[in-house]
Amino acid sequence: MLVGCESPLGAPDPSEILRRGVAEAVERELEPLPELEQRLVTKQPVSDVVPTLAERREELNAIGPSYERSRDRLEVGPDLTGAKQQEVTISLQWTIASAVRSNLDIQIARLQPAINETDVVAAEAVFDALLFSNVDYEWIDEPTAAIALTGTGVIGTAERANEQYRFETGLRKRLISGAEVSVSTDLTRFDNRTPGTVLVPDPSYTAAVRLGVAQPLLRGFGSEVNTAAIRISRNTERGSIQQLRSDLLQLVAATEGAYWDLVFAWRNLAIAQWLVEVGIEVRDVLERRRDFDTRLAQYADAVARVEQRRAEVIRSQRLLRAASDFMKQLVNDPQLPVGAEALLVPADSTVEAPISYSLRDAILTAVSNRPEIQQAILAIDDASIRQIFADNARLPLLDLAAQISFTGLDGGTGVAYDELIDADFVDYVVGLSFEFPLGNRAAEAGFRRARLERSAAVIGYRRAVQAVVLDVKSALRDVISTYELIQASRSFRVAQAENLRALLVEEETLAALTPEFLDLKFTRQETLASARLQEVQALVSFDKSVAQLYRAMGVGLTMNRIDFEVVGDPDVGGSGRLDDGPPG
């Protein structure tokens, strides 16, 4: 990057400021942080649940909806074909590995480096040797002025006629210095048809070998100028490889997030179905007491609440099927096409292990691994290459052209070439051509534009660093807050379970169940279900935030044991290849 920022003439101009700005971009973000920052561990707040509830935690955990207890009784209804719903169990490892291997967006992204590699080859092909050949036929029959001398008459003839065949072949090659060299040979057969004129030999054969060179001395001179297109094409290829890494990081995080959303959808269905089951029990009690103390309005309210819960089950089933289909689209497994009606069942449960972290280390890791940073560096290099090219374009056009020719002539082809080898007839041509537009405004404007674009690229690098730092900090805060939220939501759920447990104990001792008591039971069921749902949401959010933190740090592939390998030398072209082992 620093080499790319150097001025081609080594002049102490704003290049040094640009280099310093790039180098200080990361230091500016890390300056407020201590160099030896202590690693921290995510913690959960101390629970305010009374000790009595803590001692009865297992009993309270058994109260209310539980996916593990209700898994075999969950009703998902028939599939779209009307058949019994089929289910397929998937693990998080298989899900990520399959998505990395088969996702359609990634398959497209994998092709882009290979596409850009062809641009590199095309740019390099400018310096390939070129074989050329020319064949000419010429017939001339035209009048011409004759020379008349006083007293002696006309000398020569009043017309000119001849026939000529010419064949030329050779090689031409462009060098990285900007020069174009050529070597060629040509053979010409000349047959005189002019009346009254005799040539010796006739017909004649002229053989020639020519060596030529055309070298720009100012504008267009130098390897940096003439290989600019190749270097930019290589950077484009490298950029597409970094974009592939970025897409993979996004895919891994999105796939893991979709997996936990699927976990949430199954547990949400279990909670909704539990509410229906316990709600029916309360409704039936009220129905049996309609002849005693239950008014019709109270019974109708119970019926309405049960039906409302049934509607929530339907919505939960719809959410579950949508999450399952979205997962199938992400993984794109041949045995589980999106059109298949098999319902995906996650085999892994949520994890709430504490995370050890250091903000400084997280930022440094992200700056070293995020593809966006590498792409910003490539953008600076591209802008520097364009500035070098634009700087050279300000120079005058001064080209040197030189050619040496060896010629032989005789009545036969072989003898003509023999004379050529003797080198008795040698022609030399040397010339200079100069061109410079007065004012040179177009080239100066182009150079100014290139310098501004390079300054913009450096600012873009700083912006990329800031964006990465912001992304890391936001992801880290999400991890810390969601981990704390697990304990808070769990304490809330335990407290609500105790409320329902106390009500159930009271229900066993009551002589009669009044409608008001049963309405309170309805309410506490719903409150407990809501608390359980919040707890599941907190667990899911924590696992998703961890996946996003790994993405923000640029280590999502490494953490899932996915090897990203560039096939071939990146200096001469290569494409990204993935070796996905069993992810963790």
XYZ file of C-alpha atoms in Angstrom:
584
model
C 0.000 0.000 0.000
C 2.811 2.388 0.942
C 4.699 1.631 -2.251
C 1.545 2.331 -4.211
C 1.303 5.745 -2.556
C 4.830 6.809 -3.618
C 5.234 9.460 -6.242
C 6.772 8.125 -9.460
C 9.364 10.907 -9.396
C 10.056 10.682 -5.655
C 9.134 14.338 -5.083
C 8.219 15.349 -1.508
C 4.669 16.332 -2.357
C 1.380 15.401 -0.603
C 2.256 11.701 -1.012
C 3.916 11.728 2.403
C 0.800 13.228 3.943
C -1.337 10.556 2.331
C 0.928 7.753 3.558
C 0.917 9.170 7.048
C -2.858 9.503 6.985
C -3.274 5.849 6.037
C -0.866 4.682 8.720
C -2.539 6.766 11.406
C -6.100 5.718 10.554
C -6.020 2.700 12.879
C -3.862 4.382 15.510
C -6.393 7.187 15.806
C -9.117 4.692 16.691
C -6.944 2.788 19.178
C -5.356 5.803 20.867
C -8.053 6.178 23.588
C -7.686 2.501 24.565
C -4.969 1.231 26.920
C -2.206 -0.721 25.197
C -2.330 -3.535 27.772
C -6.071 -3.818 28.061
C -7.289 -6.481 30.470
C -9.481 -9.161 28.961
C -13.019 -9.181 30.316
C -15.682 -11.868 30.492
C -19.361 -11.398 29.867
C -21.299 -11.605 33.124
C -24.888 -12.001 34.093
C -26.341 -9.754 36.782
C -27.007 -11.197 40.201
C -30.532 -12.557 40.261
C -33.041 -10.856 42.541
C -35.015 -14.066 42.815
C -35.537 -14.867 46.507
C -33.527 -17.845 47.825
C -36.699 -19.900 48.234
C -37.391 -19.671 44.526
C -33.793 -20.517 43.718
C -34.093 -23.696 45.760
C -37.238 -24.674 43.868
C -35.758 -23.847 40.451
C -36.142 -27.370 39.082
C -39.743 -27.511 40.216
C -40.462 -24.118 38.696
C -38.710 -25.074 35.460
C -41.189 -27.913 35.116
C -44.122 -25.494 35.282
C -45.288 -23.992 32.057
C -44.427 -24.632 28.400
C -41.390 -26.737 27.532
C -40.277 -27.663 24.044
C -38.507 -30.794 25.267
C -41.634 -32.136 26.989
C -44.066 -31.188 24.221
C -41.904 -32.026 21.167
C -43.697 -35.278 20.381
C -47.096 -33.629 20.808
C -46.559 -30.571 18.654
C -49.142 -30.183 15.901
C -47.880 -28.636 12.690
C -50.729 -29.748 10.431
C -50.506 -31.271 6.944
C -48.138 -29.953 4.301
C -49.180 -28.121 1.134
C -49.825 -31.403 -0.657
C -52.269 -32.485 2.020
C -49.993 -35.296 3.193
C -48.770 -35.855 6.723
C -45.970 -33.478 7.557
C -42.506 -35.010 7.186
C -39.626 -33.745 9.322
C -35.846 -33.719 8.829
C -33.466 -33.081 11.714
C -30.454 -30.866 10.980
C -27.460 -29.778 13.041
C -25.823 -26.376 13.093
C -22.595 -27.871 11.748
C -24.311 -29.436 8.759
C -26.303 -26.288 8.090
C -23.290 -23.975 7.870
C -21.214 -26.472 5.870
C -24.022 -27.014 3.379
C -24.649 -23.278 2.973
C -20.964 -22.562 2.344
C -20.786 -25.385 -0.165
C -24.042 -24.942 -2.053
C -25.585 -21.502 -1.511
C -26.442 -20.008 -4.911
C -25.244 -16.489 -4.101
C -21.884 -17.887 -3.038
C -21.671 -19.984 -6.183
C -22.060 -16.781 -8.205
C -19.499 -14.968 -6.033
C -17.027 -17.834 -6.512
C -17.097 -17.273 -10.270
C -16.250 -13.568 -10.078
C -12.513 -14.001 -9.282
C -12.194 -16.346 -12.250
C -14.019 -13.806 -14.421
C -11.661 -11.050 -13.281
C -8.693 -13.346 -13.864
C -9.564 -13.348 -17.565
C -9.310 -9.537 -17.488
C -5.777 -9.885 -16.104
C -4.852 -12.248 -18.933
C -6.379 -9.862 -21.470
C -4.374 -6.938 -20.043
C -1.149 -8.974 -20.128
C -1.866 -10.046 -23.706
C -1.056 -6.504 -24.864
C 2.604 -7.516 -24.608
C 2.226 -10.730 -26.597
C 4.110 -10.991 -29.891
C 1.983 -10.316 -32.954
C 2.441 -12.183 -36.222
C 1.432 -10.132 -39.240
C 1.360 -10.709 -42.990
C 0.432 -8.538 -45.958
C -0.070 -9.467 -49.597
C -0.367 -6.764 -52.263
C -0.985 -6.881 -55.993
C -0.529 -3.780 -58.112
C -1.186 -3.214 -61.800
C -0.261 0.170 -63.233
C -1.148 1.330 -66.762
C -1.197 5.101 -66.993
C -0.029 7.864 -69.305
C 3.040 9.829 -68.376
C 4.770 12.906 -69.714
C 7.747 12.229 -71.954
C 10.895 14.348 -72.090
C 11.341 16.333 -75.357
C 14.780 17.763 -76.189
C 15.151 20.459 -78.836
C 16.579 19.052 -82.026
C 16.708 15.467 -80.726
C 13.059 14.511 -80.375
C 11.277 12.696 -77.538
C 13.137 10.645 -74.981
C 11.283 7.806 -73.284
C 7.653 6.810 -73.671
C 4.383 8.505 -73.063
C 2.984 5.750 -70.836
C 3.991 3.590 -67.863
C 2.851 0.035 -67.297
C 4.004 -2.595 -64.803
C 2.762 -5.426 -62.660
C 3.896 -5.966 -59.087
C 3.335 -8.644 -56.403
C 4.458 -8.007 -52.821
C 4.381 -10.324 -49.799
C 5.408 -9.231 -46.287
C 5.450 -11.137 -43.009
C 6.982 -10.493 -39.599
C 6.649 -10.213 -35.847
C 5.773 -7.156 -33.807
C 5.956 -6.929 -30.025
C 5.288 -4.263 -27.453
C 7.684 -3.953 -24.501
C 6.855 -2.782 -20.988
C 9.057 0.261 -21.572
C 6.499 1.382 -24.169
C 8.687 0.509 -27.142
C 7.380 -1.422 -30.110
C 9.929 -3.584 -31.915
C 9.388 -5.363 -35.198
C 11.238 -7.671 -37.515
C 9.886 -8.429 -40.971
C 10.837 -9.672 -44.395
C 9.216 -8.871 -47.708
C 9.594 -10.127 -51.259
C 8.519 -8.067 -54.282
C 8.200 -9.316 -57.887
C 8.273 -6.501 -60.432
C 7.359 -7.098 -64.088
C 7.868 -4.176 -66.478
C 5.137 -3.817 -69.152
C 6.047 -0.334 -70.451
C 6.536 -0.293 -74.257
C 9.995 0.715 -75.395
C 11.510 0.304 -71.939
C 13.778 -2.534 -70.982
C 14.816 -3.223 -67.398
C 17.471 -5.658 -66.284
C 16.593 -7.997 -64.775
C 12.956 -8.210 -65.849
C 11.037 -9.526 -64.085
C 13.028 -8.666 -60.957
C 12.779 -9.935 -57.368
C 13.571 -7.664 -54.447
C 14.074 -9.258 -51.014
C 14.352 -7.230 -47.819
C 14.711 -7.756 -44.073
C 13.742 -4.842 -41.854
C 14.356 -4.274 -38.141
C 12.476 -1.426 -36.518
C 11.862 0.121 -33.130
C 9.591 2.925 -31.958
C 10.243 4.134 -28.415
C 8.361 6.870 -26.511
C 10.917 8.990 -24.676
C 8.574 11.032 -22.462
C 4.839 10.412 -22.578
C 4.148 6.679 -22.518
C 7.636 5.743 -21.312
C 8.264 3.341 -18.416
C 6.998 0.084 -17.009
C 4.780 1.782 -14.398
C 2.801 3.488 -17.141
C 2.594 0.597 -19.558
C 1.670 -2.039 -16.950
C -0.955 0.142 -15.239
C -3.859 -1.740 -16.812
C -2.413 -5.081 -15.674
C -1.944 -3.893 -12.099
C -5.446 -2.483 -11.913
C -6.871 -5.731 -13.324
C -4.972 -7.714 -10.707
C -6.310 -5.449 -7.979
C -9.806 -5.972 -9.339
C -9.280 -9.708 -9.107
C -7.969 -9.385 -5.550
C -10.959 -7.199 -4.730
C -13.360 -9.853 -6.011
C -11.611 -12.426 -3.797
C -12.055 -10.133 -0.799
C -15.692 -9.647 -1.790
C -16.101 -13.413 -1.818
C -14.691 -13.536 1.722
C -17.090 -10.790 2.750
C -20.044 -12.642 1.234
C -18.985 -15.818 3.035
C -18.743 -14.032 6.369
C -22.207 -12.630 5.831
C -23.552 -16.020 4.769
C -22.145 -17.868 7.786
C -23.584 -15.286 10.183
C -26.922 -15.245 8.351
C -27.090 -19.041 8.288
C -26.389 -19.337 11.998
C -28.925 -16.601 12.678
C -31.508 -18.424 10.561
C -30.788 -21.632 12.480
C -31.474 -19.938 15.813
C -34.599 -18.336 14.341
C -35.741 -21.844 13.475
C -35.058 -22.901 17.070
C -37.138 -19.958 18.256
C -39.979 -20.811 15.856
C -40.248 -24.369 17.228
C -40.238 -23.165 20.823
C -42.719 -20.440 20.030
C -45.059 -23.089 18.633
C -44.624 -25.191 21.779
C -45.508 -22.214 23.975
C -48.528 -21.305 21.843
C -49.788 -24.895 21.887
C -49.311 -25.169 25.668
C -51.437 -22.073 26.117
C -54.225 -23.699 24.126
C -54.040 -26.917 26.146
C -54.164 -25.255 29.571
C -56.717 -22.740 28.310
C -59.078 -25.539 27.277
C -58.853 -26.982 30.784
C -59.939 -23.671 32.330
C -62.666 -23.181 29.721
C -64.072 -26.638 30.433
C -64.192 -25.886 34.157
C -66.148 -22.722 33.453
C -68.481 -24.646 31.162
C -69.251 -27.134 33.928
C -70.017 -24.268 36.324
C -72.419 -22.455 34.029
C -75.361 -23.785 36.081
C -73.820 -22.512 39.333
C -71.927 -19.214 39.409
C -70.558 -18.637 35.879
C -72.320 -16.051 33.796
C -72.638 -16.459 30.052
C -70.359 -13.467 29.459
C -67.622 -15.030 31.603
C -67.862 -18.316 29.732
C -67.876 -16.510 26.370
C -64.758 -14.627 27.417
C -63.027 -17.930 28.214
C -64.040 -19.328 24.827
C -62.732 -16.187 23.094
C -59.401 -16.418 24.881
C -58.962 -20.048 23.891
C -59.781 -19.262 20.278
C -57.373 -16.369 20.360
C -54.715 -18.794 21.524
C -55.646 -21.169 18.704
C -55.110 -18.310 16.268
C -51.666 -17.778 17.778
C -50.880 -21.467 17.146
C -51.777 -20.989 13.482
C -49.537 -17.930 13.267
C -46.732 -19.856 14.987
C -47.096 -22.709 12.482
C -46.879 -20.206 9.636
C -43.759 -18.658 11.181
C -42.201 -22.112 11.602
C -42.773 -23.113 7.989
C -41.394 -19.787 6.743
C -38.246 -20.203 8.870
C -37.827 -23.762 7.575
C -38.163 -22.736 3.923
C -35.774 -19.824 4.368
C -33.225 -22.210 5.848
C -33.618 -24.531 2.866
C -32.992 -21.617 0.527
C -29.798 -20.698 2.377
C -28.306 -24.195 2.461
C -29.520 -25.156 -1.055
C -28.962 -28.838 -0.342
C -29.833 -31.074 -3.334
C -31.771 -33.443 -1.075
C -33.718 -30.600 0.546
C -34.883 -28.297 -2.256
C -37.044 -25.322 -1.380
C -39.966 -26.991 -3.134
C -39.799 -29.965 -0.769
C -42.380 -29.882 2.032
C -40.119 -31.527 4.629
C -40.025 -29.454 7.817
C -36.561 -28.823 9.273
C -36.050 -29.604 12.948
C -32.935 -28.171 14.672
C -30.944 -30.729 16.630
C -28.862 -28.207 18.600
C -30.101 -26.145 21.517
C -29.095 -22.612 22.365
C -25.763 -22.014 24.117
C -25.151 -19.416 26.819
C -21.435 -19.836 27.544
C -19.639 -16.630 28.665
C -17.404 -14.859 26.162
C -13.919 -13.543 26.952
C -13.175 -10.319 25.095
C -10.901 -7.298 24.750
C -12.065 -4.292 22.761
C -8.551 -3.449 21.566
C -7.855 -7.013 20.458
C -11.249 -7.231 18.771
C -10.581 -4.044 16.785
C -7.066 -5.114 15.774
C -8.381 -8.524 14.714
C -11.113 -6.913 12.643
C -8.728 -4.479 10.939
C -6.448 -7.387 10.048
C -9.188 -9.700 8.797
C -12.120 -7.698 7.475
C -12.306 -7.819 3.654
C -13.560 -4.233 3.584
C -10.200 -3.007 4.883
C -8.326 -4.933 2.208
C -10.664 -3.585 -0.456
C -10.038 -0.027 0.761
C -6.264 -0.594 0.513
C -6.695 -1.896 -3.034
C -8.707 1.220 -3.864
C -5.775 3.376 -2.692
C -3.399 1.360 -4.843
C -5.682 1.716 -7.871
C -5.873 5.469 -7.359
C -2.078 5.668 -7.037
C -1.611 3.746 -10.278
C -4.004 6.090 -12.062
C -2.163 9.106 -10.674
C 1.168 7.815 -12.005
C -0.444 7.307 -15.419
C -2.031 10.768 -15.343
C 1.258 12.353 -14.265
C 3.028 10.776 -17.231
C 0.265 11.975 -19.569
C 1.253 15.599 -18.786
C 4.606 15.129 -20.525
C 5.157 16.087 -24.193
C 4.951 13.416 -26.837
C 8.496 12.689 -27.987
C 8.910 9.423 -29.876
C 12.043 7.930 -31.373
C 11.671 5.772 -34.501
C 14.545 3.840 -36.097
C 14.717 1.218 -38.820
C 17.457 -0.687 -40.594
C 16.796 -2.569 -43.841
C 18.903 -5.102 -45.740
C 17.985 -5.400 -49.444
C 18.852 -7.712 -52.322
C 17.649 -7.663 -55.961
C 18.016 -10.184 -58.802
C 16.105 -12.125 -61.397
C 15.389 -15.017 -59.036
C 14.127 -15.344 -55.492
C 17.057 -17.357 -54.167
C 19.708 -15.051 -55.628
C 17.852 -12.004 -54.256
C 18.034 -13.445 -50.749
C 21.699 -14.355 -51.290
C 22.463 -10.716 -52.046
C 20.502 -9.726 -48.967
C 22.694 -11.931 -46.792
C 25.807 -10.265 -48.224
C 24.521 -6.978 -46.736
C 25.806 -4.926 -49.646
C 22.777 -2.661 -49.585
C 21.725 -1.315 -46.164
C 19.223 1.492 -45.469
C 19.000 3.442 -42.222
C 16.110 5.591 -41.027
C 16.114 7.517 -37.736
C 13.521 10.072 -36.732
C 11.999 11.998 -33.847
C 8.423 13.188 -33.557
C 7.311 15.841 -31.065
C 3.859 16.946 -29.977
C 2.639 19.105 -27.102
C -0.774 20.784 -26.770
C -0.517 24.464 -25.871
C -1.765 24.913 -22.339
C -1.951 21.114 -21.821
C -5.238 21.667 -20.000
C -6.740 18.203 -20.559
C -3.703 16.391 -19.132
C -3.403 18.793 -16.189
C -7.098 18.347 -15.392
C -6.705 14.581 -15.595
C -3.751 14.691 -13.199
C -5.631 16.874 -10.743
C -8.589 14.504 -10.912
C -6.319 11.522 -10.242
C -4.765 13.223 -7.195
C -8.185 14.066 -5.805
C -9.361 10.509 -6.382
C -6.340 9.192 -4.492
C -7.074 11.545 -1.605
C -10.660 10.311 -1.667
C -9.416 6.716 -1.588
C -7.348 7.435 1.534
C -10.360 9.034 3.176
C -12.360 5.985 2.109
C -9.818 3.822 3.919
C -10.289 5.851 7.095
C -14.038 5.572 6.691
C -13.730 1.801 6.275
C -11.685 1.599 9.479
C -14.277 3.647 11.337
C -17.103 1.501 9.987
C -15.321 -1.680 11.076
C -14.626 -0.268 14.554
C -18.257 0.784 14.894
C -19.421 -2.639 13.723
C -17.170 -4.413 16.245
C -18.262 -2.205 19.136
C -21.930 -2.599 18.268
C -21.615 -6.381 17.966
C -19.674 -6.583 21.238
C -22.293 -4.524 23.054
C -24.986 -6.817 21.681
C -23.129 -9.849 23.049
C -22.760 -8.262 26.501
C -26.342 -6.998 26.718
C -27.991 -10.150 25.386
C -25.943 -12.282 27.788
C -27.139 -10.126 30.677
C -30.669 -10.271 29.320
C -30.683 -14.063 29.606
C -30.487 -13.905 33.387
C -32.994 -11.076 33.635
C -35.544 -12.856 31.465
C -34.919 -16.133 33.278
C -35.519 -14.516 36.658
C -38.708 -13.012 35.267
C -39.819 -16.400 34.031
C -39.018 -18.075 37.380
C -41.006 -15.417 39.212
C -43.952 -15.882 36.882
C -43.715 -19.647 37.302
C -43.898 -19.140 41.069
C -46.999 -16.991 40.609
C -48.683 -19.758 38.655
C -47.456 -22.435 41.093
C -48.904 -20.529 44.027
C -52.182 -20.243 42.175
C -52.209 -23.979 41.435
C -51.568 -24.744 45.129
C -54.392 -22.430 46.075
C -56.603 -24.133 43.494
C -56.159 -27.469 45.271
C -57.304 -26.028 48.616
C -60.275 -24.026 47.384
C -63.704 -25.445 48.011
C -65.004 -23.847 44.839
C -63.391 -22.307 41.763
C -64.943 -18.938 41.152
C -64.964 -17.393 37.668
C -62.730 -14.617 38.965
C -60.160 -17.137 40.159
C -60.227 -18.936 36.829
C -59.837 -15.632 34.973
C -56.762 -14.953 37.101
C -55.463 -18.384 36.124
C -55.928 -17.449 32.461
C -53.899 -14.281 33.003
C -51.046 -15.998 34.848
C -50.810 -18.668 32.161
C -50.390 -15.979 29.545
C -47.899 -14.071 31.672
C -45.801 -17.203 32.201
C -45.935 -18.016 28.475
C -44.806 -14.492 27.647
C -41.943 -14.808 30.162
C -40.889 -18.143 28.691
C -40.953 -16.643 25.194
C -38.791 -13.719 26.341
C -36.292 -16.151 27.842
C -36.075 -18.132 24.603
C -35.739 -14.896 22.649
C -32.872 -13.797 24.911
C -31.044 -17.099 24.412
C -31.512 -16.953 20.650
C -30.456 -13.298 20.511
C -27.257 -14.080 22.424
C -26.234 -16.865 20.050
C -27.028 -14.685 17.047
C -25.033 -11.790 18.509
C -22.001 -14.064 18.988
C -22.201 -15.043 15.313
C -22.403 -11.366 14.347
C -19.390 -10.570 16.549
C -17.322 -13.195 14.740
C -18.464 -11.705 11.433
C -17.595 -8.181 12.582
C -14.106 -9.357 13.617
C -13.660 -11.134 10.271
C -13.073 -14.539 11.903
C -16.425 -16.144 11.192
C -14.897 -18.605 8.729
C -12.075 -19.573 11.072
C -14.400 -20.059 14.022
C -16.477 -22.437 11.901
C -13.419 -24.303 10.571
C -13.847 -23.104 7.016
C -10.573 -22.744 5.111
C -10.479 -19.996 2.507
C -7.735 -20.661 -0.014
C -6.714 -18.655 -3.077
C -5.868 -21.062 -5.885
C -2.870 -19.837 -7.853
C -0.498 -16.946 -7.312
C -2.484 -13.773 -6.645
C 0.223 -11.801 -8.454
C -0.556 -13.598 -11.698
C -4.198 -14.366 -11.159
C -6.135 -16.802 -9.041
C -9.581 -17.526 -7.731
C -11.027 -18.296 -4.346
C -11.602 -21.880 -3.308
C -13.288 -23.111 -0.171
C -12.427 -26.169 1.834
C -15.178 -26.518 4.376
C -14.470 -29.013 7.094
C -16.924 -29.918 9.822
C -17.769 -26.524 11.300
C -17.842 -25.986 15.038
